[in-house]
Every structure is written in structure tokens, then in C-alpha cells.
Amino acid sequence: MFEEYIWDFDGTLYDSYPVILDGFMATLNDYGIQADRREIYQILKEKSSASVAEKYQLDFDEFTKVYKKHEANDPRIPISYPGTKEVLAAIVANGKKNYILTHRLVESTQELLEREGMLHLVEEIVGPENNFPRKPNPAALNYLVDKYQMNPNKTVMIGDRTMDVDAGKNAGVQSIFYDLEELLEDVAADYTVRSVEEMTQFI
């Protein structure tokens, strides 16, 4: 159905939110803020980490540095959702390509993929090191579309947050909302799936 698959990473391919959320709660605690865990999770899913900093009037760059330290010190290693490797492999086996567009550092993303033998299934990873504006700004997607001469009608952005879907729409490509928890409403994606395995219908 599609030729080019651009994936979000955290919360889409990898079950990393337990580590992410604990890192945010610890960071807020460092600032003396006692926040509601569920509310922070909702903000992260509906909006972004920048919105968490904005809510408490914190400098986002400094907030991010503190958060990254907590994340790096967490001994837990995120793992992929069931079926992730099989879906990525099926896409490649069908002569199509996978890409990752993430707010996680590229090196960290590569390490996690390598641990599970999936790095070779991904054509390119675009992360904060590329210095593109954060999603939903389409600049990073536009970079991939232009570099690989993608047909927008045959290209899809897949992610678990509104910003992923909006980034896809802003870039003029198709979008799939990965709705694991049925937490968000009114996400204007072209398609919705409840698990990675459901992606097989789009290969």
C-alpha cells in the first residue's frame, strides 16, 4: 500500500514511556514541583515535552538537560513492542523502506535497535542532532521526502501522538495513528491501528 514508512520511535516502535515518564517526574521533583503522574503522561501524549516545561514556566533547554540525565541513569532498557521486528522486516522484504523520525538522540536509537537486531532494517534515523524544528513542524519530514524522492501519496508517517500525525499532514504525506491505549480523541489521522501487528495490512 505504501512504499516509504516513517516511524516515530518512543511509544510507537518501543515501549519506552515507563522510563520516559519516570524521568519527567524526577525532573519536575528536582524543580520542587509535585505533579500528577497521569496528568503529565496525558500532556506528553497529547502535546509534547515542551508543553510540560511550558506548563510550569520552566526553560525547556535546561529542563531537557536535567531530564536526559535522569533517563541516562535509569538502568531499565526499553524494548520493542511485540511484532515490531517482524513488521519492519516484512516491509524490507517487500522492497520497501523504513525510516525513523524521533526526538530521541540518534545514537541512543541506534543502540536500542542494534540490541534487538533491527538497525539494518532502517534506512535513516533523523533525531535532534539534525537540528530540525521539533514535530509537528514538517521540516524533518520534508528533508526525508526530498532526499529520497518519496511520492507523498506512497509515504506514511506513523506515530502514537497528535504531533506525529500533524507532522505528516503538514508535510503532505499520509498518516497512521498508533492508538495503543485509546487515550487520545479526535486525532485526524488517515488511518488508526491498535498495535504494531495491525500494520501488516498496510504493507
mmCIF file of C-alpha atoms in Angstrom:
data_model
loop_
_atom_site.group_PDB
_atom_site.id
_atom_site.type_symbol
_atom_site.label_atom_id
_atom_site.label_comp_id
_atom_site.label_asym_id
_atom_site.label_seq_id
_atom_site.Cartn_x
_atom_site.Cartn_y
_atom_site.Cartn_z
ATOM 1 C CA MET A 1 0.000 0.000 0.000
ATOM 2 C CA PHE A 2 2.857 2.358 0.893
ATOM 3 C CA GLU A 3 6.470 2.443 -0.263
ATOM 4 C CA GLU A 4 8.099 4.574 2.441
ATOM 5 C CA TYR A 5 7.345 4.147 6.166
ATOM 6 C CA ILE A 6 8.486 6.926 8.502
ATOM 7 C CA TRP A 7 8.161 5.803 12.108
ATOM 8 C CA ASP A 8 8.132 7.646 15.387
ATOM 9 C CA PHE A 9 10.189 5.677 17.911
ATOM 10 C CA ASP A 10 9.199 6.089 21.564
ATOM 11 C CA GLY A 11 5.707 4.796 22.220
ATOM 12 C CA THR A 12 5.356 3.561 18.636
ATOM 13 C CA LEU A 13 8.101 1.027 17.993
ATOM 14 C CA TYR A 14 9.462 0.853 21.546
ATOM 15 C CA ASP A 15 7.715 0.613 24.907
ATOM 16 C CA SER A 16 9.823 3.343 26.466
ATOM 17 C CA TYR A 17 7.231 5.509 28.206
ATOM 18 C CA PRO A 18 7.702 3.942 31.666
ATOM 19 C CA VAL A 19 11.318 5.186 31.615
ATOM 20 C CA ILE A 20 10.371 8.495 29.981
ATOM 21 C CA LEU A 21 7.598 9.264 32.439
ATOM 22 C CA ASP A 22 9.720 8.414 35.479
ATOM 23 C CA GLY A 23 12.392 10.735 34.104
ATOM 24 C CA PHE A 24 9.933 13.585 33.761
ATOM 25 C CA MET A 25 8.549 13.078 37.247
ATOM 26 C CA ALA A 26 12.072 13.056 38.709
ATOM 27 C CA THR A 27 12.964 16.196 36.745
ATOM 28 C CA LEU A 28 9.909 18.055 37.979
ATOM 29 C CA ASN A 29 10.740 16.926 41.507
ATOM 30 C CA ASP A 30 14.209 18.464 41.081
ATOM 31 C CA TYR A 31 12.438 21.760 40.441
ATOM 32 C CA GLY A 32 10.376 21.277 43.601
ATOM 33 C CA ILE A 33 7.224 20.501 41.623
ATOM 34 C CA GLN A 34 4.886 17.748 42.839
ATOM 35 C CA ALA A 35 2.939 16.908 39.691
ATOM 36 C CA ASP A 36 0.217 14.367 38.995
ATOM 37 C CA ARG A 37 1.736 11.450 37.100
ATOM 38 C CA ARG A 38 -1.345 10.790 34.985
ATOM 39 C CA GLU A 39 -1.651 14.460 34.037
ATOM 40 C CA ILE A 40 1.984 14.611 32.897
ATOM 41 C CA TYR A 41 1.517 11.470 30.829
ATOM 42 C CA GLN A 42 -1.569 12.972 29.193
ATOM 43 C CA ILE A 43 0.351 16.147 28.308
ATOM 44 C CA LEU A 44 3.218 14.125 26.838
ATOM 45 C CA LYS A 45 0.838 12.129 24.648
ATOM 46 C CA GLU A 46 -1.487 14.968 23.645
ATOM 47 C CA LYS A 47 1.182 17.615 23.177
ATOM 48 C CA SER A 48 4.895 17.346 23.919
ATOM 49 C CA SER A 49 7.656 17.529 26.490
ATOM 50 C CA ALA A 50 7.938 21.224 25.673
ATOM 51 C CA SER A 51 4.352 21.626 26.869
ATOM 52 C CA VAL A 52 5.299 20.137 30.252
ATOM 53 C CA ALA A 53 8.046 22.717 30.662
ATOM 54 C CA GLU A 54 5.719 25.456 29.491
ATOM 55 C CA LYS A 55 3.023 24.450 31.973
ATOM 56 C CA TYR A 56 5.399 25.078 34.872
ATOM 57 C CA GLN A 57 7.144 28.059 33.221
ATOM 58 C CA LEU A 58 10.498 26.291 33.023
ATOM 59 C CA ASP A 59 13.277 26.822 30.494
ATOM 60 C CA PHE A 60 12.841 23.960 28.044
ATOM 61 C CA ASP A 61 16.518 23.546 27.132
ATOM 62 C CA GLU A 62 17.580 23.392 30.784
ATOM 63 C CA PHE A 63 14.627 21.150 31.629
ATOM 64 C CA THR A 64 15.651 18.772 28.843
ATOM 65 C CA LYS A 65 19.250 18.560 30.076
ATOM 66 C CA VAL A 66 18.073 17.582 33.564
ATOM 67 C CA TYR A 67 15.623 15.056 32.127
ATOM 68 C CA LYS A 68 18.269 13.455 29.889
ATOM 69 C CA LYS A 69 20.462 12.860 32.959
ATOM 70 C CA HIS A 70 17.640 11.049 34.733
ATOM 71 C CA GLU A 71 16.889 8.988 31.635
ATOM 72 C CA ALA A 72 20.556 8.042 31.210
ATOM 73 C CA ASN A 73 20.769 6.930 34.855
ATOM 74 C CA ASP A 74 17.729 4.651 34.599
ATOM 75 C CA PRO A 75 19.002 1.054 34.451
ATOM 76 C CA ARG A 76 15.970 -0.172 32.507
ATOM 77 C CA ILE A 77 16.448 -0.687 28.781
ATOM 78 C CA PRO A 78 13.347 -0.083 26.633
ATOM 79 C CA ILE A 79 12.300 -2.956 24.383
ATOM 80 C CA SER A 80 10.265 -3.024 21.215
ATOM 81 C CA TYR A 81 6.556 -3.795 21.145
ATOM 82 C CA PRO A 82 5.660 -7.350 20.100
ATOM 83 C CA GLY A 83 5.706 -7.685 16.325
ATOM 84 C CA THR A 84 7.935 -4.681 15.653
ATOM 85 C CA LYS A 85 10.843 -6.604 14.153
ATOM 86 C CA GLU A 86 8.528 -8.745 12.051
ATOM 87 C CA VAL A 87 6.725 -5.728 10.587
ATOM 88 C CA LEU A 88 9.927 -3.823 9.811
ATOM 89 C CA ALA A 89 11.405 -6.947 8.229
ATOM 90 C CA ALA A 90 8.267 -7.558 6.141
ATOM 91 C CA ILE A 91 8.457 -4.003 4.799
ATOM 92 C CA VAL A 92 12.072 -4.505 3.734
ATOM 93 C CA ALA A 93 11.326 -7.967 2.321
ATOM 94 C CA ASN A 94 8.701 -6.369 0.093
ATOM 95 C CA GLY A 95 11.268 -3.963 -1.348
ATOM 96 C CA LYS A 96 10.059 -1.003 0.713
ATOM 97 C CA LYS A 97 11.890 1.176 3.230
ATOM 98 C CA ASN A 98 11.715 2.174 6.903
ATOM 99 C CA TYR A 99 12.872 5.484 8.373
ATOM 100 C CA ILE A 100 12.706 6.830 11.921
ATOM 101 C CA LEU A 101 11.913 10.404 12.922
ATOM 102 C CA THR A 102 12.405 10.831 16.655
ATOM 103 C CA HIS A 103 13.115 13.307 19.435
ATOM 104 C CA ARG A 104 15.427 10.661 20.962
ATOM 105 C CA LEU A 105 19.129 11.041 20.191
ATOM 106 C CA VAL A 106 20.164 9.136 17.072
ATOM 107 C CA GLU A 107 22.945 7.260 18.882
ATOM 108 C CA SER A 108 20.532 6.069 21.587
ATOM 109 C CA THR A 109 18.016 4.988 18.952
ATOM 110 C CA GLN A 110 20.698 3.088 17.041
ATOM 111 C CA GLU A 111 21.865 1.312 20.186
ATOM 112 C CA LEU A 112 18.364 0.129 21.070
ATOM 113 C CA LEU A 113 17.719 -1.108 17.531
ATOM 114 C CA GLU A 114 21.096 -2.856 17.405
ATOM 115 C CA ARG A 115 20.369 -4.700 20.667
ATOM 116 C CA GLU A 116 17.366 -6.340 19.023
ATOM 117 C CA GLY A 117 18.949 -6.854 15.609
ATOM 118 C CA MET A 118 16.826 -4.264 13.808
ATOM 119 C CA LEU A 119 19.226 -1.479 12.881
ATOM 120 C CA HIS A 120 19.801 -2.912 9.403
ATOM 121 C CA LEU A 121 16.056 -2.656 8.723
ATOM 122 C CA VAL A 122 16.102 1.155 8.928
ATOM 123 C CA GLU A 123 17.345 3.331 6.076
ATOM 124 C CA GLU A 124 17.925 6.503 8.114
ATOM 125 C CA ILE A 125 17.237 7.883 11.592
ATOM 126 C CA VAL A 126 16.538 11.597 11.965
ATOM 127 C CA GLY A 127 16.896 12.917 15.514
ATOM 128 C CA PRO A 128 17.621 16.156 17.386
ATOM 129 C CA GLU A 129 21.235 16.104 16.158
ATOM 130 C CA ASN A 130 19.900 17.019 12.720
ATOM 131 C CA ASN A 131 18.770 20.347 14.195
ATOM 132 C CA PHE A 132 15.352 20.390 12.559
ATOM 133 C CA PRO A 133 12.454 22.063 14.387
ATOM 134 C CA ARG A 134 10.552 19.601 16.544
ATOM 135 C CA LYS A 135 7.412 17.859 15.326
ATOM 136 C CA PRO A 136 4.745 18.844 14.274
ATOM 137 C CA ASN A 137 6.937 21.138 12.173
ATOM 138 C CA PRO A 138 7.323 19.256 8.851
ATOM 139 C CA ALA A 139 10.949 20.249 8.159
ATOM 140 C CA ALA A 140 12.458 16.875 9.115
ATOM 141 C CA LEU A 141 9.835 15.001 7.109
ATOM 142 C CA ASN A 142 10.370 17.302 4.151
ATOM 143 C CA TYR A 143 14.090 16.535 4.366
ATOM 144 C CA LEU A 144 13.420 12.787 4.065
ATOM 145 C CA VAL A 145 10.863 13.243 1.286
ATOM 146 C CA ASP A 146 13.266 15.394 -0.721
ATOM 147 C CA LYS A 147 16.388 13.314 -0.065
ATOM 148 C CA TYR A 148 14.808 10.020 -1.066
ATOM 149 C CA GLN A 149 12.465 11.496 -3.695
ATOM 150 C CA MET A 150 9.430 9.999 -1.971
ATOM 151 C CA ASN A 151 5.975 10.038 -3.502
ATOM 152 C CA PRO A 152 3.815 11.716 -0.792
ATOM 153 C CA ASN A 153 0.845 9.502 -1.702
ATOM 154 C CA LYS A 154 3.007 6.418 -1.100
ATOM 155 C CA THR A 155 4.669 7.736 2.061
ATOM 156 C CA VAL A 156 3.243 7.389 5.557
ATOM 157 C CA MET A 157 4.144 8.848 8.965
ATOM 158 C CA ILE A 158 3.319 6.505 11.844
ATOM 159 C CA GLY A 159 3.194 7.658 15.455
ATOM 160 C CA ASP A 160 1.448 7.491 18.817
ATOM 161 C CA ARG A 161 0.952 11.212 19.372
ATOM 162 C CA THR A 162 -1.011 14.010 17.776
ATOM 163 C CA MET A 163 2.241 15.740 16.838
ATOM 164 C CA ASP A 164 3.276 12.751 14.691
ATOM 165 C CA VAL A 165 0.030 12.819 12.754
ATOM 166 C CA ASP A 166 0.169 16.598 12.411
ATOM 167 C CA ALA A 167 3.760 16.453 11.179
ATOM 168 C CA GLY A 168 2.687 14.011 8.489
ATOM 169 C CA LYS A 169 -0.200 16.188 7.435
ATOM 170 C CA ASN A 170 1.968 19.303 7.429
ATOM 171 C CA ALA A 171 4.408 17.527 5.111
ATOM 172 C CA GLY A 172 1.639 16.368 2.793
ATOM 173 C CA VAL A 173 2.179 12.632 3.387
ATOM 174 C CA GLN A 174 -0.237 10.005 4.690
ATOM 175 C CA SER A 175 -0.573 9.337 8.430
ATOM 176 C CA ILE A 176 -1.277 6.386 10.700
ATOM 177 C CA PHE A 177 -2.112 6.931 14.363
ATOM 178 C CA TYR A 178 -0.816 4.171 16.629
ATOM 179 C CA ASP A 179 -3.506 4.185 19.327
ATOM 180 C CA LEU A 180 -2.227 1.678 21.881
ATOM 181 C CA GLU A 181 -4.253 2.910 24.849
ATOM 182 C CA GLU A 182 -7.218 4.742 23.312
ATOM 183 C CA LEU A 183 -6.081 7.708 25.389
ATOM 184 C CA LEU A 184 -6.425 10.457 22.780
ATOM 185 C CA GLU A 185 -9.544 11.575 20.944
ATOM 186 C CA ASP A 186 -10.158 13.390 17.672
ATOM 187 C CA VAL A 187 -6.751 12.604 16.150
ATOM 188 C CA ALA A 188 -7.189 13.403 12.462
ATOM 189 C CA ALA A 189 -5.086 10.575 11.031
ATOM 190 C CA ASP A 190 -5.798 8.893 7.714
ATOM 191 C CA TYR A 191 -5.728 5.509 9.439
ATOM 192 C CA THR A 192 -5.626 4.172 13.015
ATOM 193 C CA VAL A 193 -4.133 0.931 14.342
ATOM 194 C CA ARG A 194 -4.193 -0.525 17.856
ATOM 195 C CA SER A 195 -0.939 -2.493 17.630
ATOM 196 C CA VAL A 196 2.186 -2.839 15.517
ATOM 197 C CA GLU A 197 0.862 -6.136 14.145
ATOM 198 C CA GLU A 198 -2.076 -4.305 12.565
ATOM 199 C CA MET A 199 0.441 -2.533 10.337
ATOM 200 C CA THR A 200 0.650 -5.658 8.180
ATOM 201 C CA GLN A 201 -2.482 -4.545 6.333
ATOM 202 C CA PHE A 202 -0.588 -1.515 5.039
ATOM 203 C CA ILE A 203 2.425 -3.367 3.633
#
